[in-house]
Tab-separated table of C-alpha atoms and ligand atoms in Angstrom:
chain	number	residue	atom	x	y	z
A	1	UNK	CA	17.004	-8.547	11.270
A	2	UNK	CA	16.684	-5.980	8.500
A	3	UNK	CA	12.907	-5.938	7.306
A	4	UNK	CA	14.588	-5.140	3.971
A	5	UNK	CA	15.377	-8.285	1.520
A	6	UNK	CA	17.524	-7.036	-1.877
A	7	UNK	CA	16.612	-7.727	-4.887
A	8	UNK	CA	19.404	-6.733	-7.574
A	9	UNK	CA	19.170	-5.375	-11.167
A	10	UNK	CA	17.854	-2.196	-12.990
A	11	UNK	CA	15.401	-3.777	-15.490
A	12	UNK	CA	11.274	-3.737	-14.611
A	13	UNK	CA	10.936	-6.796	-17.022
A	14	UNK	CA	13.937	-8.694	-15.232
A	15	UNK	CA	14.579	-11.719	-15.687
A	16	UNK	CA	14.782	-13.051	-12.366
A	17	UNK	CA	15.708	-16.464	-11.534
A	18	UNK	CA	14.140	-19.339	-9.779
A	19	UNK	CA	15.743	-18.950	-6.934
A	20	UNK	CA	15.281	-14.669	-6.597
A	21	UNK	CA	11.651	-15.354	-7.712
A	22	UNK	CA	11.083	-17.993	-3.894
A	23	UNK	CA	13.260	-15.608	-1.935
A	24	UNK	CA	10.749	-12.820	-2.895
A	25	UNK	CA	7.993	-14.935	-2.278
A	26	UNK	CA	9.049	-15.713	1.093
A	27	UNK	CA	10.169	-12.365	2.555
A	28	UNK	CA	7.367	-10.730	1.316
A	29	UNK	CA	4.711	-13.501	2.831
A	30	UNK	CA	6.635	-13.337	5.904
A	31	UNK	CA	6.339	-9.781	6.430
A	32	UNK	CA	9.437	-8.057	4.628
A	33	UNK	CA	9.310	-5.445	2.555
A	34	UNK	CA	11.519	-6.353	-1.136
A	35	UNK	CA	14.138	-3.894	-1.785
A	36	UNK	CA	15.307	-2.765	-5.360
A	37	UNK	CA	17.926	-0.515	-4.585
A	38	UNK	CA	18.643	-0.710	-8.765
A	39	UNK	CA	15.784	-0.285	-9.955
A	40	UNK	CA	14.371	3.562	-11.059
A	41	UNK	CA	11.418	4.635	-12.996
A	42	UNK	CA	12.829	6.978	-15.369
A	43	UNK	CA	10.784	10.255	-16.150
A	44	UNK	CA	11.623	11.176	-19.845
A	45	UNK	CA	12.540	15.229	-20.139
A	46	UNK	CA	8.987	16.334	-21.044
A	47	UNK	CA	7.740	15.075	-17.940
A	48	UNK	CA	10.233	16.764	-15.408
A	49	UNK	CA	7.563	19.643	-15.037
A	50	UNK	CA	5.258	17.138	-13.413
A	51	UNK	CA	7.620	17.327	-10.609
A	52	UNK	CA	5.539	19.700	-8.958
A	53	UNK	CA	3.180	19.816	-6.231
A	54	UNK	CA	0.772	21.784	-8.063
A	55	UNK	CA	0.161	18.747	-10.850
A	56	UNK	CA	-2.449	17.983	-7.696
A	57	UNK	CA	-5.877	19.749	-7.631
A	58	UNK	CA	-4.905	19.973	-3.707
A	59	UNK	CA	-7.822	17.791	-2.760
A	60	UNK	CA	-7.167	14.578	-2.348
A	61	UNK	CA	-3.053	13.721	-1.094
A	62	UNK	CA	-2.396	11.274	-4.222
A	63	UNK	CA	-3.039	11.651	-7.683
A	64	UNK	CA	-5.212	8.369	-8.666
A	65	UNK	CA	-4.915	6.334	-12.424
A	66	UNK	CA	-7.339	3.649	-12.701
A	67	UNK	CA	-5.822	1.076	-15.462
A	68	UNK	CA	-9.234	-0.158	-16.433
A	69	UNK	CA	-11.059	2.604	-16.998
A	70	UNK	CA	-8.052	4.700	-18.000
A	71	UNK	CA	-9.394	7.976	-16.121
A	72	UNK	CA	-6.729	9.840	-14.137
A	73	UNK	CA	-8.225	11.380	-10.458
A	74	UNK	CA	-6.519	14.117	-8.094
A	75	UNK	CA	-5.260	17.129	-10.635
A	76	UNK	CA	-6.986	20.156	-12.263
A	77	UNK	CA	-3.914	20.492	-14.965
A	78	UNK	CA	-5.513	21.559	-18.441
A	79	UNK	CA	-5.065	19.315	-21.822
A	80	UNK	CA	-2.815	18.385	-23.466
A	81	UNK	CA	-1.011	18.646	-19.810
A	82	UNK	CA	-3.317	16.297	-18.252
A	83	UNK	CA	-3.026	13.216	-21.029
A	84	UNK	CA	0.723	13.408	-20.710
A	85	UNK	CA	0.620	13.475	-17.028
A	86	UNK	CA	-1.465	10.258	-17.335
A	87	UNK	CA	0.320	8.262	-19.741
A	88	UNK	CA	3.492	8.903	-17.046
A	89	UNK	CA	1.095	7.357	-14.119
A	90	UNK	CA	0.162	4.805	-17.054
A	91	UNK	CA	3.791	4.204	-18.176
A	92	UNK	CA	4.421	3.632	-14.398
A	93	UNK	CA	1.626	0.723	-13.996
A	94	UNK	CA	2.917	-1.161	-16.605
A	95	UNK	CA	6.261	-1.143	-15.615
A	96	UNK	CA	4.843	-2.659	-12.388
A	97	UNK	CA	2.418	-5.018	-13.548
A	98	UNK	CA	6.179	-6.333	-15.522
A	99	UNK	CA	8.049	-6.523	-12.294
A	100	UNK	CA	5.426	-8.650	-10.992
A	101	UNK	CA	4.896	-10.686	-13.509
A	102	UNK	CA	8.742	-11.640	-14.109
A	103	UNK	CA	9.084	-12.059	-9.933
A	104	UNK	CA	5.947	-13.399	-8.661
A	105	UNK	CA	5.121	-15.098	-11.658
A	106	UNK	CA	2.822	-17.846	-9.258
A	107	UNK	CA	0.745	-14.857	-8.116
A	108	UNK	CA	-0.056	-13.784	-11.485
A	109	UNK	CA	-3.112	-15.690	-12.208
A	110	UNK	CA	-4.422	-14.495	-8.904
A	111	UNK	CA	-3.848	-10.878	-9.293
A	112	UNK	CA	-5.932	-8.285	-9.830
A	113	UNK	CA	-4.909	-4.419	-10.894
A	114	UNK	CA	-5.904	-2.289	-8.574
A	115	UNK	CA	-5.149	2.016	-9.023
A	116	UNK	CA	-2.374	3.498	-9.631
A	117	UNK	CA	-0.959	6.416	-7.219
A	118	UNK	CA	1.399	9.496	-7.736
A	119	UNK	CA	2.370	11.291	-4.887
A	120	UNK	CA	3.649	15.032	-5.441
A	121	UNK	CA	3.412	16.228	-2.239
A	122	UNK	CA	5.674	16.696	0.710
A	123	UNK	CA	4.267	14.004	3.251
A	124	UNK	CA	5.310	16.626	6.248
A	125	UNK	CA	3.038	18.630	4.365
A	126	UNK	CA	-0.387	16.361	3.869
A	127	UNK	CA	-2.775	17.649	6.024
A	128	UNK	CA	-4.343	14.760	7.694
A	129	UNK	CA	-6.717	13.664	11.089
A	130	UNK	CA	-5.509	10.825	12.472
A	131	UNK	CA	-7.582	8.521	10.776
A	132	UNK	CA	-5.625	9.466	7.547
A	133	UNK	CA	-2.253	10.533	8.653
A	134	UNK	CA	-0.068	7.785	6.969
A	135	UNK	CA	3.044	9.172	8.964
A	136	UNK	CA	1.545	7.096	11.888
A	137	UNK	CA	1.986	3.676	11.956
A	138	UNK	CA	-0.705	1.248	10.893
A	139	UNK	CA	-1.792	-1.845	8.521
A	140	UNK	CA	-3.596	-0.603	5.147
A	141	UNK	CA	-7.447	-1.158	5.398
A	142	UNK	CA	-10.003	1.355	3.665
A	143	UNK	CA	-12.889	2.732	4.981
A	144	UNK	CA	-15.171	2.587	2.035
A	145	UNK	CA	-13.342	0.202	-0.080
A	146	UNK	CA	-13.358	-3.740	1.841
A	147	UNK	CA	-11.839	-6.254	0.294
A	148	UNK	CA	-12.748	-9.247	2.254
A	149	UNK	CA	-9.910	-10.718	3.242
A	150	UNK	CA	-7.882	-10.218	-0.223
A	151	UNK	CA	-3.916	-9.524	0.262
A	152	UNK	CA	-2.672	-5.204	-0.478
A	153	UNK	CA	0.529	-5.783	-2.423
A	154	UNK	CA	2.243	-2.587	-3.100
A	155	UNK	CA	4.768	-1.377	-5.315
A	156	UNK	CA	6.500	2.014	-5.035
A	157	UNK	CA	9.430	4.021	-6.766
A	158	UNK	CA	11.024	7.095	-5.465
A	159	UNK	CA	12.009	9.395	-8.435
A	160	UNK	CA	13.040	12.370	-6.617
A	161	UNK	CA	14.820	14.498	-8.423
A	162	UNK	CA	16.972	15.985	-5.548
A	163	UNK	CA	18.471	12.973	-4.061
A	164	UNK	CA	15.335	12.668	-1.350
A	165	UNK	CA	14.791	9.410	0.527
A	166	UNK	CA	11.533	8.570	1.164
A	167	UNK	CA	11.480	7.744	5.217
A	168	UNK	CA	9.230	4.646	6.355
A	169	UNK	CA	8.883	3.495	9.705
A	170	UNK	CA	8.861	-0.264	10.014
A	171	UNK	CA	7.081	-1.500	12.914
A	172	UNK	CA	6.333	-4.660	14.670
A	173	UNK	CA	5.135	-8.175	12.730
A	174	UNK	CA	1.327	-8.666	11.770
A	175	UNK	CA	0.483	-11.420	14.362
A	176	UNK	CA	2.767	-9.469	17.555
A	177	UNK	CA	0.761	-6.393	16.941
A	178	UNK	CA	-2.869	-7.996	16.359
A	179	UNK	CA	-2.093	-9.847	19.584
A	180	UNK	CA	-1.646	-6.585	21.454
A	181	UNK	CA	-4.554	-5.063	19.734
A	182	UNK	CA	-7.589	-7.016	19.439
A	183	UNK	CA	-8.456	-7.628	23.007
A	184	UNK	CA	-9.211	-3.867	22.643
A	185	UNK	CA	-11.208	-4.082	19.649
A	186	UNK	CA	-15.108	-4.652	19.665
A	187	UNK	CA	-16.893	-6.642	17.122
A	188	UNK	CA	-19.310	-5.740	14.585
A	189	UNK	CA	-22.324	-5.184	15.508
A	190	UNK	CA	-24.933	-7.771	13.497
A	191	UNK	CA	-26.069	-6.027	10.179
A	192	UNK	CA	-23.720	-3.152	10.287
A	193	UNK	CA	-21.710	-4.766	6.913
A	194	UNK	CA	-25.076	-5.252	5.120
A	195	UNK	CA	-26.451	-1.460	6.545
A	196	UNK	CA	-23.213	0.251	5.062
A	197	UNK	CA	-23.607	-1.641	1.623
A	198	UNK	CA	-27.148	-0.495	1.216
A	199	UNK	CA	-26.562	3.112	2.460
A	200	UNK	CA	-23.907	2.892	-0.541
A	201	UNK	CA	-21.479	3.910	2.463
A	202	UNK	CA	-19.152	1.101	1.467
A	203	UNK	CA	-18.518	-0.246	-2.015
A	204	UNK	CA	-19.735	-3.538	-1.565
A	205	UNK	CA	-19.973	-5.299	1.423
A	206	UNK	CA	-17.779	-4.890	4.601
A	207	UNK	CA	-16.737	-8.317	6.353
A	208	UNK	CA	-16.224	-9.128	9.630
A	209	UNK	CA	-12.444	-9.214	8.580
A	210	UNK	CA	-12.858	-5.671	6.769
A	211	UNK	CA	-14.000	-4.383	10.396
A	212	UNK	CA	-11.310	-6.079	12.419
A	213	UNK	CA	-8.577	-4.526	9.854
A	214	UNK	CA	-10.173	-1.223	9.891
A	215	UNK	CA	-10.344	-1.127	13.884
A	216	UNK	CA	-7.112	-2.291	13.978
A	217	UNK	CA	-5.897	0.564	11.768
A	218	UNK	CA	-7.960	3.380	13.798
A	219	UNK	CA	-6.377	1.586	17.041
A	220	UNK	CA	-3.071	1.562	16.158
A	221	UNK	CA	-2.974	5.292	14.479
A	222	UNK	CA	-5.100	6.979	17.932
A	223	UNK	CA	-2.559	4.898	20.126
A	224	UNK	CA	0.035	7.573	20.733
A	225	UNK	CA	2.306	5.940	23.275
A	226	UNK	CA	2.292	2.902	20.860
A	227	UNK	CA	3.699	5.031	18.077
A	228	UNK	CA	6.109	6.049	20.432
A	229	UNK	CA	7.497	2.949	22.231
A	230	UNK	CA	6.265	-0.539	19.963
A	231	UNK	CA	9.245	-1.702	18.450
A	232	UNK	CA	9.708	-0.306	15.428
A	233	UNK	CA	12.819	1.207	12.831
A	234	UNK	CA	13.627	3.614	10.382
A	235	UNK	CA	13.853	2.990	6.683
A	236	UNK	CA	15.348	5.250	4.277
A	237	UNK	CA	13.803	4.378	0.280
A	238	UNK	CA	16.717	6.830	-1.434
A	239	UNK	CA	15.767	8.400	-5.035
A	240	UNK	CA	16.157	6.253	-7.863
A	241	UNK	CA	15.121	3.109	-5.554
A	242	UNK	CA	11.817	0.866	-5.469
A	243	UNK	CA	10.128	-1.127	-3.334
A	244	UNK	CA	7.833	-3.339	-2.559
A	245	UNK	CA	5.122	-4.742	0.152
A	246	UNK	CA	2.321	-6.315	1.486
A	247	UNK	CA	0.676	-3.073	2.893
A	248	UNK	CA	-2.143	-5.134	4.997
A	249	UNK	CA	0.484	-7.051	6.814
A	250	UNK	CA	3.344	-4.692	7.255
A	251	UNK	CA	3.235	-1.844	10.237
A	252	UNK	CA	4.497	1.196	7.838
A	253	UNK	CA	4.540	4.671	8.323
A	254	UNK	CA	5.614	7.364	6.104
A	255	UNK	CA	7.488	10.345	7.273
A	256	UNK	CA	9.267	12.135	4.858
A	257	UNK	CA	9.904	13.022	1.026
A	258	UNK	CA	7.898	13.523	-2.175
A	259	UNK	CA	7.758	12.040	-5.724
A	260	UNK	CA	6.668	8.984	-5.672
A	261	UNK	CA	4.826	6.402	-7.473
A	262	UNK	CA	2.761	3.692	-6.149
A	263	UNK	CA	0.718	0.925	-8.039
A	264	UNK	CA	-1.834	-1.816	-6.203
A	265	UNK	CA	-2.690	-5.605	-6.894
A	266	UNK	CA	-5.147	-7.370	-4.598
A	267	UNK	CA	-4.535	-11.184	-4.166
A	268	UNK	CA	-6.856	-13.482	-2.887
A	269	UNK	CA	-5.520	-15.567	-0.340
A	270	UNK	CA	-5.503	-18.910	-1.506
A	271	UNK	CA	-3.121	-17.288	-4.294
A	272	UNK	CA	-0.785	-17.199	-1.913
A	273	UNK	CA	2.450	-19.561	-1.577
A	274	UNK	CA	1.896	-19.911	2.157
A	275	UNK	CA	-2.102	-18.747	2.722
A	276	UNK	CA	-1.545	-19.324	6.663
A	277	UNK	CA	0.657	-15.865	6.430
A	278	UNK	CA	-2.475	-13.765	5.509
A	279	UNK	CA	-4.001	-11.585	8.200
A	280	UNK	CA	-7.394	-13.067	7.223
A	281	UNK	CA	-5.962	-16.279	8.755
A	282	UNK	CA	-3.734	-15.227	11.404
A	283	UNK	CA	-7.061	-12.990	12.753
A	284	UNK	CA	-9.394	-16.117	12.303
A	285	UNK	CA	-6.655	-18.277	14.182
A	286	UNK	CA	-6.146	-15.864	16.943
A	287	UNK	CA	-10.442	-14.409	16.911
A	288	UNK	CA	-11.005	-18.179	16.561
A	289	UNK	CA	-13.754	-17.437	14.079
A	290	UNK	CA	-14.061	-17.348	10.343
A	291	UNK	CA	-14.482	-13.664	9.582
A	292	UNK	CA	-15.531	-14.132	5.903
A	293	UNK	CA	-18.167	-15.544	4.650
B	1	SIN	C1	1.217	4.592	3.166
B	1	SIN	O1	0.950	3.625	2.440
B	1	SIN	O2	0.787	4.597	4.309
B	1	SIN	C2	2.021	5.767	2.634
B	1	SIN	C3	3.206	5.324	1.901
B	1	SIN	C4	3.913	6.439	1.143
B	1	SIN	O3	3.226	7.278	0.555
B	1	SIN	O4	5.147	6.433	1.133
B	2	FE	FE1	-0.418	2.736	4.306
């Protein structure tokens, strides 16, 4: 089975039936990615320049808008350069926060906005230790940032202005590859979420569930006959296509192209249509402990 499910039509405010609106629900809470083969985010002529690796201060891999506080992260570009630049990463989050809204309208009251990403650079050419190199395969989980237990949901668009694809690798379902995984994964030690909070390691306070997905990511990404051999396919996102995808759930791996945008909403789990789908749940089932408090 494809882990693609289509979603047709070119408009980020929709409107999407009934019927489109539950078949989204349930391919992305059972682990397939929504595809919008339609759907672009058009760049308007004065912001072709920001096409351009060098729109990035070469620091960090993704150029970082945070809604809230409106503050743009990730590029060294001079004003008035700069504003416009952010008011296309803006531009982009609202188109997103509309396609969620019109498709997942039962999420809505759940969500909340998390950053905004562009990504100008060639993903061959991110420099990366394994740990960070997203052309592995691997479940999203971040280091200093837990988010005990919530749901990742991701939305990206590929504007590539030479016809590029990005290339994903899709790899094996959430509960198949925790299976595999955990008997080689040790627990938290007692105190360690608390000690990281304090040293102002983490922002806030790193669950039992925030250490199990964070193992699991370091396991899967340092296993490199598992990258090899798990089962596992190719996915080609051409230009002028979006997508869309619970990030903590879904094995991904990206391994080619450049241009793309990328904005994040955290669910709880109980905002969920079918909470037993979370990883929170299917790691408590298989852990047979509750890993949040
Ligand atoms: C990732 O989420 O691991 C990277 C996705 C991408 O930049 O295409
Ligand atoms: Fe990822």
């Amino acid at each position: 089975m494809s882990p693609l499910e289509n979603i047709a039509g070119g408009s980020w405010q929709g409107p999407f039936s009934d019927a489109v609106a539950k078949r989204a629900v349930a391919a992305l809470e059972g682990g397939r990615l929504l595809f919008f083969p339609e759907l672009a985010f058009a760049l308007q002529a004065d912001e072709m320049v920001f096409l351009d690796p060098d729109c990035s201060d070469g620091r960090a891999k993704n150029l970082s808008y945070d809604s809230r506080s409106g503050k743009l992260k990730g590029t060294a570009l001079p004003l008035p350069e700069r504003e416009r630049l952010k008011a296309m990463v803006a531009r982009f989050a609202k188109h997103a926060q509309a396609l969620v809204a019109g498709l997942l309208p039962g999420y809505v009251p759940h969500l909340r906005l998390g950053r905004t990403s562009y990504r100008p650079i060639e993903v061959k050419e991110r420099p990366s230790s394994y740990r960070k190199d997203d052309s592995r395969l691997h479940v999203d989980a971040f280091p200093s940032r837990p988010n005990g237990g919530e749901r990742i949901l991701r939305v990206f668009s590929n504007v590539n202005p030479d016809g590029q694809a990005r290339v994903w690798r899709v790899g094996e379902p959430f509960e198949v590859c925790a299976e595999r995984f955990l008997p080689r994964l040790c627990p938290p030690f007692p105190g360690k979420g608390k000690l990281l909070q304090a040293l102002r390691l983490t922002r806030g306070y790193r669950s039992p569930y925030d250490h199990y997905m964070l193992s699991l990511h370091d396991s899967m990404k340092a296993d490199e006959t598992y990258q090899r051999q798990c089962p596992q396919c190719e996915v080609p996102f051409p230009a002028a296509t979006s997508w869309m995808v619970f990030t903590d759930q879904v094995s991904h791996a990206a391994m080619a192209g450049q241009y793309v945008f990328e904005q994040t909403f955290y669910l709880p789990v109980q905002g969920l249509h079918d909470p037993s789908t979370a990883p929170l749940k299917v790691l408590e089932r298989l852990l047979a402990r509750e890993l949040v408090a």
